[in-house]
Every structure is written in structure tokens, then in C-alpha cells.
Coordinates of C-alpha atoms in Angstrom, one line a residue:
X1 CA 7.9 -84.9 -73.5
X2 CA 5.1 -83.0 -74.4
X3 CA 5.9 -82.5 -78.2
X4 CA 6.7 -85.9 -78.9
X5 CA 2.8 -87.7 -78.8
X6 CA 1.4 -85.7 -81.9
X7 CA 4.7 -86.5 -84.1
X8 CA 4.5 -89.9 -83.2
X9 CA 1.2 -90.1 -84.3
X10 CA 1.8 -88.1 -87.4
X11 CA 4.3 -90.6 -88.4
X12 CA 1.8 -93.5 -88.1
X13 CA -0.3 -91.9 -90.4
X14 CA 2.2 -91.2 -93.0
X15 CA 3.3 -94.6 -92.8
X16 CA -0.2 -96.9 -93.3
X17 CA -1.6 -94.3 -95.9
X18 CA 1.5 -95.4 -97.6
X19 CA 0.4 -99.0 -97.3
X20 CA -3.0 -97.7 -98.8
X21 CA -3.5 -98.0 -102.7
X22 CA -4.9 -95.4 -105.0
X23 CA -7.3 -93.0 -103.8
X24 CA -8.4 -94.3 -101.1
X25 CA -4.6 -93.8 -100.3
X26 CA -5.0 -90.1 -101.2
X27 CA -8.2 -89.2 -99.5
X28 CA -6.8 -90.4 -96.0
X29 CA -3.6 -88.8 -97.0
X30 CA -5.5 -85.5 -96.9
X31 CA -7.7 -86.1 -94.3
X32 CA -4.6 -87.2 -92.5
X33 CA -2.9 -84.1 -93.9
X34 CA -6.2 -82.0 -92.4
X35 CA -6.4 -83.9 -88.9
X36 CA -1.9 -82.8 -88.7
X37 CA -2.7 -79.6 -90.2
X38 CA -6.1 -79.0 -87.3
X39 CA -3.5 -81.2 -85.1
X40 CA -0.8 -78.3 -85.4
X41 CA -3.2 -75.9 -84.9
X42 CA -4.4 -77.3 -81.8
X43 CA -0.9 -77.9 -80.6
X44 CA 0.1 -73.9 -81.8
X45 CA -2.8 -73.3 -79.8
X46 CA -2.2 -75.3 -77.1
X47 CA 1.2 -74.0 -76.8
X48 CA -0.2 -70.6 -77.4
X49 CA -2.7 -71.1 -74.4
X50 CA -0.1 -72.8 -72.2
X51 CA 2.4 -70.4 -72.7
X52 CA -0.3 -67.6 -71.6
X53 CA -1.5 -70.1 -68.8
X54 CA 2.4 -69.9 -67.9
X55 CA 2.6 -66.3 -68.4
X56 CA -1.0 -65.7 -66.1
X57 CA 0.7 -68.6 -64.1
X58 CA 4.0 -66.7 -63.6
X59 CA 1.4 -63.4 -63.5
X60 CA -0.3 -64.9 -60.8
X61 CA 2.8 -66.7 -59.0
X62 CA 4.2 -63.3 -59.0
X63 CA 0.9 -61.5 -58.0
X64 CA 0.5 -64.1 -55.6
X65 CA 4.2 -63.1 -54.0
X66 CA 3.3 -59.7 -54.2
X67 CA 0.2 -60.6 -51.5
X68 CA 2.6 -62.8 -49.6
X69 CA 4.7 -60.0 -49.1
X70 CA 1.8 -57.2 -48.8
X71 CA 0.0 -59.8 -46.5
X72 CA 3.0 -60.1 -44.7
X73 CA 3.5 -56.4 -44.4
X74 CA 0.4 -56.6 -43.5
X75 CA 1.2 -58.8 -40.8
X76 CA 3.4 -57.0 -39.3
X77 CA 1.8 -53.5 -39.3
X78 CA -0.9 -55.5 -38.3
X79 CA 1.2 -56.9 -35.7
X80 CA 2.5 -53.1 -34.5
X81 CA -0.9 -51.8 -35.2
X82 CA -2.0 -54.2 -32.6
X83 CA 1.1 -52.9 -30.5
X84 CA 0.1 -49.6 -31.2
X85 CA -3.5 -49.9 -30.6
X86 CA -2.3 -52.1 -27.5
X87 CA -0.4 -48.4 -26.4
X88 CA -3.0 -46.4 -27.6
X89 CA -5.4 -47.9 -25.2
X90 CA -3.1 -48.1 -22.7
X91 CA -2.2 -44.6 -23.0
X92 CA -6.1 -43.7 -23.7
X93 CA -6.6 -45.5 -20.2
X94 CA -4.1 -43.2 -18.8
X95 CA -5.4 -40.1 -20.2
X96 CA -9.1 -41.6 -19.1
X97 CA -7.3 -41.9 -15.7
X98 CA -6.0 -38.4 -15.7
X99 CA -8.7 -36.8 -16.8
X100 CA -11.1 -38.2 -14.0
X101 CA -8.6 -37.3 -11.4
X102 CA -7.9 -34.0 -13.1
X103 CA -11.9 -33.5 -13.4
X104 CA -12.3 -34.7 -9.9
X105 CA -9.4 -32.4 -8.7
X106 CA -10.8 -29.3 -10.6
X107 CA -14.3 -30.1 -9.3
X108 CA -12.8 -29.8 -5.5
X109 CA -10.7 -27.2 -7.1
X110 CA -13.7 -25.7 -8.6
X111 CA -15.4 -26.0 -5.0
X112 CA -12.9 -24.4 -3.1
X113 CA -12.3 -21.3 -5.7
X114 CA -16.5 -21.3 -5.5
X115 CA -15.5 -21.0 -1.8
X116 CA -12.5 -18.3 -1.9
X117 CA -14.6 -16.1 -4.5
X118 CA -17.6 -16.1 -2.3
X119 CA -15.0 -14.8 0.6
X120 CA -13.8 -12.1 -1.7
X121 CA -17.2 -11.7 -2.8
X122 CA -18.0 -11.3 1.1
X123 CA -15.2 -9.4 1.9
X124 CA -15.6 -6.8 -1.0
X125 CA -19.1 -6.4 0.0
X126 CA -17.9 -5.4 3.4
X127 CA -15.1 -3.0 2.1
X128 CA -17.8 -1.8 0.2
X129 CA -19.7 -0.8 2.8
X130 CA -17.2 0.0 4.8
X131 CA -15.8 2.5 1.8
X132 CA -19.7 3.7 1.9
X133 CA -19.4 4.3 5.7
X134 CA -15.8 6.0 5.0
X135 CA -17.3 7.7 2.5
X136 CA -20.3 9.6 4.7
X137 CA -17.9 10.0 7.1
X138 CA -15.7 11.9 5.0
X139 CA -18.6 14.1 3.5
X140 CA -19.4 14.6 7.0
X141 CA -15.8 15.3 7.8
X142 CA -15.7 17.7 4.9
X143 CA -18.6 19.5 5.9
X144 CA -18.1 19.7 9.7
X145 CA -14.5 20.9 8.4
X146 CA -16.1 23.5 6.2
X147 CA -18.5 24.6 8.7
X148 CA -15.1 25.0 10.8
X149 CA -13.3 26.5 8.3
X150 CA -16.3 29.5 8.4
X151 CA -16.4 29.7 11.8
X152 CA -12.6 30.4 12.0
X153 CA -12.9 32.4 9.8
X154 CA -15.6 34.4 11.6
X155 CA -13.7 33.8 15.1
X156 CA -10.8 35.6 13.3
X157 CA -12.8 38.5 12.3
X158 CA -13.7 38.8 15.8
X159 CA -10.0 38.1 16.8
X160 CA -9.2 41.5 14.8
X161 CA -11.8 43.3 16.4
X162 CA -11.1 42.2 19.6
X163 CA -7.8 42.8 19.1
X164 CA -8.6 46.3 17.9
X165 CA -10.9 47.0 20.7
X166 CA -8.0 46.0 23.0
X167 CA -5.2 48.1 21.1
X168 CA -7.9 51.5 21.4
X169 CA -8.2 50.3 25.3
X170 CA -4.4 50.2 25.8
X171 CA -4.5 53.5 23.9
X172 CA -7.2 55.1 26.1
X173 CA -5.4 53.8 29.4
X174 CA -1.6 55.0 27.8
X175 CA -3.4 58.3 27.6
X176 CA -4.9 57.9 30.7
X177 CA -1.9 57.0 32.2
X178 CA 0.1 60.4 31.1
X179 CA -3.2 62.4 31.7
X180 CA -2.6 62.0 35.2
X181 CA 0.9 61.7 35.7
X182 CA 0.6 65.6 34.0
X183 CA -2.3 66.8 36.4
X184 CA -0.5 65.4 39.3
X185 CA 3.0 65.6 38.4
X186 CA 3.4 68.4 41.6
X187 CA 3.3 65.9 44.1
X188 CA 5.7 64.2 45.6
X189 CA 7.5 60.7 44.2
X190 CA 6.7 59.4 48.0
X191 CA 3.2 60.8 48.6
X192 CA 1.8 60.2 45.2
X193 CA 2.6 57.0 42.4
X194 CA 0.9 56.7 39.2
X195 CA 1.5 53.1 37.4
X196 CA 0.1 51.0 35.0
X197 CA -0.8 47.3 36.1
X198 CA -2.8 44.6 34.4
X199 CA -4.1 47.0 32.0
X200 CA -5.6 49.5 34.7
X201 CA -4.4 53.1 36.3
X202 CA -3.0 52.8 40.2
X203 CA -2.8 56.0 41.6
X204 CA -1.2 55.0 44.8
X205 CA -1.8 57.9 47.6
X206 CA 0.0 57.6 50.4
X207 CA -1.6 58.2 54.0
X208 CA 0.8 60.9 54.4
X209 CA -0.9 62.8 51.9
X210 CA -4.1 62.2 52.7
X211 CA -5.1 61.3 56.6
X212 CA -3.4 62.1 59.7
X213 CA -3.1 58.8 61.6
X214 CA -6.3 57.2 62.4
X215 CA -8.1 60.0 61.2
X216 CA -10.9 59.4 58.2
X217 CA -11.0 63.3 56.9
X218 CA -8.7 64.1 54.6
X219 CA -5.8 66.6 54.5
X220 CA -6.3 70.1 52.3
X221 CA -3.5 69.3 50.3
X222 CA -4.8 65.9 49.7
X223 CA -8.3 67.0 48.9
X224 CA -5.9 69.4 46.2
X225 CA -4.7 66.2 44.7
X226 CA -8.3 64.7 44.8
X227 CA -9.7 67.8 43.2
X228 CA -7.0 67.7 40.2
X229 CA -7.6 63.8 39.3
X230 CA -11.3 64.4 39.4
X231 CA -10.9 67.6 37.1
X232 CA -8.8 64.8 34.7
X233 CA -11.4 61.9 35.0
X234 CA -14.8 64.4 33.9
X235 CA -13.0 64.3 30.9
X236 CA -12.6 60.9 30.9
X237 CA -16.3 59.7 31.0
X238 CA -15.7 56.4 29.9
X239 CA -13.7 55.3 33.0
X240 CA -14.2 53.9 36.2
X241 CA -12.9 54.3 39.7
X242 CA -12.5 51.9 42.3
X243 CA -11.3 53.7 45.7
X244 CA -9.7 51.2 47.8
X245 CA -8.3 51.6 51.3
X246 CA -5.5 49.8 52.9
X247 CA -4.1 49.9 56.5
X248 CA -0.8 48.3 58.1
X249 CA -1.7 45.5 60.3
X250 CA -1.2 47.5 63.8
X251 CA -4.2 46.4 65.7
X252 CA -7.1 49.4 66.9
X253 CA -6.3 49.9 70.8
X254 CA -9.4 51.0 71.3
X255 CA -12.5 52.0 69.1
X256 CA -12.9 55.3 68.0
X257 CA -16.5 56.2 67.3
X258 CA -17.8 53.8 64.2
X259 CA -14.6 52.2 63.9
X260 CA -13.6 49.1 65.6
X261 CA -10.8 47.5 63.5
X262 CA -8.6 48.6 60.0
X263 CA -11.8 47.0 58.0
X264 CA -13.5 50.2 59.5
X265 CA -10.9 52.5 59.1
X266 CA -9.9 51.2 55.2
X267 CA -13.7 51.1 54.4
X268 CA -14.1 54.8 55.5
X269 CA -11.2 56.1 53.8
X270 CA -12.4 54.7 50.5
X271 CA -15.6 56.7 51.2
X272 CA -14.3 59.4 52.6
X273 CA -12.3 59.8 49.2
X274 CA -15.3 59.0 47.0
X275 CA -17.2 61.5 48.5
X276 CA -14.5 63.9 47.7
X277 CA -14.3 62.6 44.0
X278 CA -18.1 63.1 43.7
X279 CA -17.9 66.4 44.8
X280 CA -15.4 67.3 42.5
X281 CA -17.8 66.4 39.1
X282 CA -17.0 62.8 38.8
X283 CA -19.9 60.8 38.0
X284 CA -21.3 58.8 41.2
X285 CA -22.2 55.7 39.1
X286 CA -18.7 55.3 38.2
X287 CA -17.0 55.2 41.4
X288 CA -17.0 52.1 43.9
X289 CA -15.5 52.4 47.2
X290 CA -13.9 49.1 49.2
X291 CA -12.0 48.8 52.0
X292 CA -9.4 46.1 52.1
X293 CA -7.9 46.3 55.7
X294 CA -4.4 44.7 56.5
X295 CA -4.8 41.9 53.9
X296 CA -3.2 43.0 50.4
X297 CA 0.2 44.6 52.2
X298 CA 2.4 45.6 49.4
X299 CA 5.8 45.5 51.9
X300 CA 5.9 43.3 54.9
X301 CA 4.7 44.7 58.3
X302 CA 8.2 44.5 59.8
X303 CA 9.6 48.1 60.1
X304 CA 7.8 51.3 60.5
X305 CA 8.6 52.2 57.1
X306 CA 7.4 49.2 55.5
X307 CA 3.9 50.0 57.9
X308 CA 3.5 53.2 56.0
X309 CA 3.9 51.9 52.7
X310 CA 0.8 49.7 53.4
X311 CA -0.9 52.8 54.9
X312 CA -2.6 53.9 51.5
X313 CA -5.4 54.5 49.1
X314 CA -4.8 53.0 45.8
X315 CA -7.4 54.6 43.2
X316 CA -7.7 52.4 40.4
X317 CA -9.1 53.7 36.9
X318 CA -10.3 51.3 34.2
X319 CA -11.7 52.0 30.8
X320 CA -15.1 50.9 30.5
X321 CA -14.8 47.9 28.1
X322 CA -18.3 47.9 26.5
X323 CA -16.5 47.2 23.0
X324 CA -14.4 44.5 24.2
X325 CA -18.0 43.3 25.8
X326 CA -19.8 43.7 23.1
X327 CA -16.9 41.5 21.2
X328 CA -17.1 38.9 23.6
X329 CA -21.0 38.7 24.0
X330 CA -21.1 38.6 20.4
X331 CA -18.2 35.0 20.4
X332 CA -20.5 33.7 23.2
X333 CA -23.7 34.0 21.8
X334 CA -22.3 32.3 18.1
X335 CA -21.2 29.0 20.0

């Protein structure tokens, strides 16, 4: 349809230049032959420019499909953008949410754990101090314990020396003992007893040996044994003597002279023997005379021979214990 106006008019022209004579014929035959030739021309043209309008048609057709489709892509992951931003915000919401609770929680939390550290804070403060206290006491301890640990230590150098002291003093009474056991062995078991008691001599006389009954003067042969324990004790200056007298608990019938009961009778005994003792070299200072009466029985009253065991003079000897004094003074004083 196109293609068929320019032949037609083509064909017009041919046909009344034809009709033409001469050159008038001729001259429109060529500018007939110019216009179909410019005619062609403009048709090649026209074809050439519609068939690059259809080609830029089809080009943009094509281009135009391509957007459809990209702006239908486009759609759609506009569409599940949307969905997604519609999530994102959601979900941003819920992290929004969360994060002011969260923040809200770890404030409180933040409040309490302010709270709990200030009570450890308080707490370790006082176990600090109380460490500080324990501390002190435990220098204190240490050096009360030192201190202590010298003074033991002192007290058991005075332990050896008393226990020394006491060892020579058992020594000196063990030699004391036999001393007079030897000087009076001659007399007899029942007249005469030398033991060792609480650390001390007892040189038990009997008043058989000594005193007829009542009497206060003593016998010859018991001013013999008298005169052989004083020769033993001068060479024993650093004992004393206690002389104590002792009766049976028969009652005085009546008084003779001074004496009135057994405290009499006991006390002068004792003296009567102290005297003798005296006399014999012993030191007065170191003899003490002491009458005990019926009160420190060694047997009971009940039979006459029980009577004349508690009819006696016990002469006690005991080492003087300066040493052990000294000792002693000495633990006293460092206290």
C-alpha cells in the first residue's frame, strides 16, 4: 500500500510527456525523469528512515519491554522491599522495645549491683579492719608469746637449779641420815629410831631411854645418846634441830611443881633436851624446842604399849635451805 502512490504517479508522467511533442516533450521527460529519480531517492530514503524508525521502533518496543519488566521487577522488590522494610521496622520496633526494657533492666540491675558492691565494698572494709585488729593482736600474741617463750626459758633454768639445789639437799639429808644411824647405831631398835620423812631426819627417842616416868631430867645413858648426836650435828653446821616432846594422853593426877598437864611435861622435855644438845657444842640458834602434848599420837592410846610409843622425843634435823631460798626468792621476785 505504501509503494504503490509514487508508481502510480510515475506512470502518469510517462504517459502525458508522451502526449507532448518535441522538446517541450523531452524537457518534461527529464525533469520528470529528475522529480522520479529525487522521487526514488526520497522514497530509498524514506524507506531508509522508516526502516530505522522501525528498527529504533522495535529498539525502543524492546527497550520499552525491558522497563516493563525491570519496572516490574521493580515492583515487586519494591513490593518485598516494602515487606521487608515493613519487618525491618517491625523488628527495629522490637529491638527498640528490647533495648529500653534491657536498658531499664540493666539500670535497676546496674542499681542493685551499685548496691551489692557497696556491701562488699562495706564488708571488705570491715574484714579489713578486722584483719588489722587480727593482725595487732597477733603481733601482740607473738610478742606476749616470745616474752613467754624467754621466761620459760628462764623459769627452766631456775627449774635446773632448783632441782639441783634439791638433789644436793637430799644428798646432805641421805648423809645425814647414815651419819647418825652410825653414831647411834649402839642403841637399841626400841629405844632409839632414825628415819627419813618428808625430806627431814626423825630421831625418835623413846621415854625409856630418856626420862623416868613423869620425870623431866634425863637418864645418863640417854644424855650418852644426846652427847653422840650433838658430836654428829657440830659437824653438820648447816642443820637445824627442832626438839619436840610428846606424852600419852593419861591425864596429870596431880601437879608436880611447874607442871600441871602433858603440855608442861612435853614442853619441858623438849628443853630439857635442848639444853643438853647446847651443852654438847651444838649451836643455840639452831635448835627450837616445842612441846606437843597428847595431840600428834603416833599409835592409839588403847593399850599400855601403844601409851609408850606416844611417850617420846622426836628430834627432827633439817638442812638449812638457804639455796633452795635463794632459788625461790629469786622465781618470786621475777613475776
Amino acid at each position: 500500500m505504501k509503494n504503490s502512490f509514487p508508481s502510480a504517479l510515475a506512470m502518469g508522467a510517462l504517459l502525458a510527456s508522451l502526449a507532448l511533442p518535441g522538446c517541450v516533450a523531452s524537457k518534461k521527460y527529464d525533469d520528470l525523469r529528475a522529480r522520479q529519480s529525487a522521487t526514488e531517492q526520497a522514497k530509498t530514503e524514506a524507506e531508509r528512515q522508516n526502516r530505522q524508525n522501525v528498527a529504533e521502533l522495535k529498539k525502543a518496543g524492546d527497550e520499552l519491554t525491558r522497563l516493563r519488566l525491570q519496572n516490574r521487577r521493580l515492583t515487586d522488590d519494591s513490593t518485598e522491599t516494602g515487606r521487608n522494610l515493613a519487618r525491618t521496622r517491625q523488628l527495629y520496633e522490637q529491638l527498640t522495645d528490647s533495648y529500653d526494657r534491657l536498658l531499664k533492666n540493666s539500670d535497676r540491675t546496674l542499681a542493685n549491683k551499685t548496691t551489692d558492691y557497696n556491701k562488699v565494698a562495706q564488708d571488705l572494709a570491715r574484714r579489713e579492719a578486722e584483719l588489722g585488729e587480727l593482725d595487732q593482736s597477733l603481733k601482740k600474741s607473738r610478742a606476749d608469746i616470745d616474752r613467754l617463750n624467754q621466761d620459760l626459758t628462764a623459769r627452766e633454768a631456775k627449774l635446773g637449779e632448783l632441782q639441783k639445789a634439791l638433789a644436793e639437799k637430799d644428798r646432805a639429808v641421805d648423809a645425814l641420815k647414815a651419819s647418825v644411824s652410825n653414831a647411834l647405831r649402839g642403841f637399841k631398835g626400841t629405844e632409839l629410831q632414825v628415819e627419813m620423812r618428808n625430806g627431814k631426819v626423825y630421831v625418835s627417842l623413846s621415854e625409856q631411854l630418856l626420862f623416868k616416868t613423869g620425870s623431866t631430867k634425863v637418864d645418863p645413858k640417854g644424855q650418852d645418846a644426846l652427847r653422840q648426836l650433838a658430836t654428829v650435828l657440830q659437824q653438820q653446821p648447816d642443820v637445824n634441830v627442832v626438839v619436840e616432846g610428846h606424852t600419852d594422853n593419861v591425864p596429870f593426877s596431880r601437879a608436880v611443881g611447874a607442871m600441871t598437864d602433858n603440855w608442861d611435861l612435853s614442853v619441858l622435855r623438849a628443853t630439857e633436851i635442848a639444853r643438853l644438845l647446847t651443852t654438847g657444842g651444838v649451836a643455840p640458834e639452831r635448835v627450837t624446842a616445842s612441846g606437843r602434848s597428847q595431840y600428834v599420837p603416833v599409835a592409839p592410846n588403847s593399850s599400855p604399849e601403844s601409851k609408850a610409843l606416844n611417850r617420846r622425843t622426836e628430834i627432827i634435823l633439817t638442812p638449812k635451805l638457804n639455796e633452795l631460798f635463794k632459788i625461790l626468792d629469786s622465781n618470786s621476785a621475777g613475776k
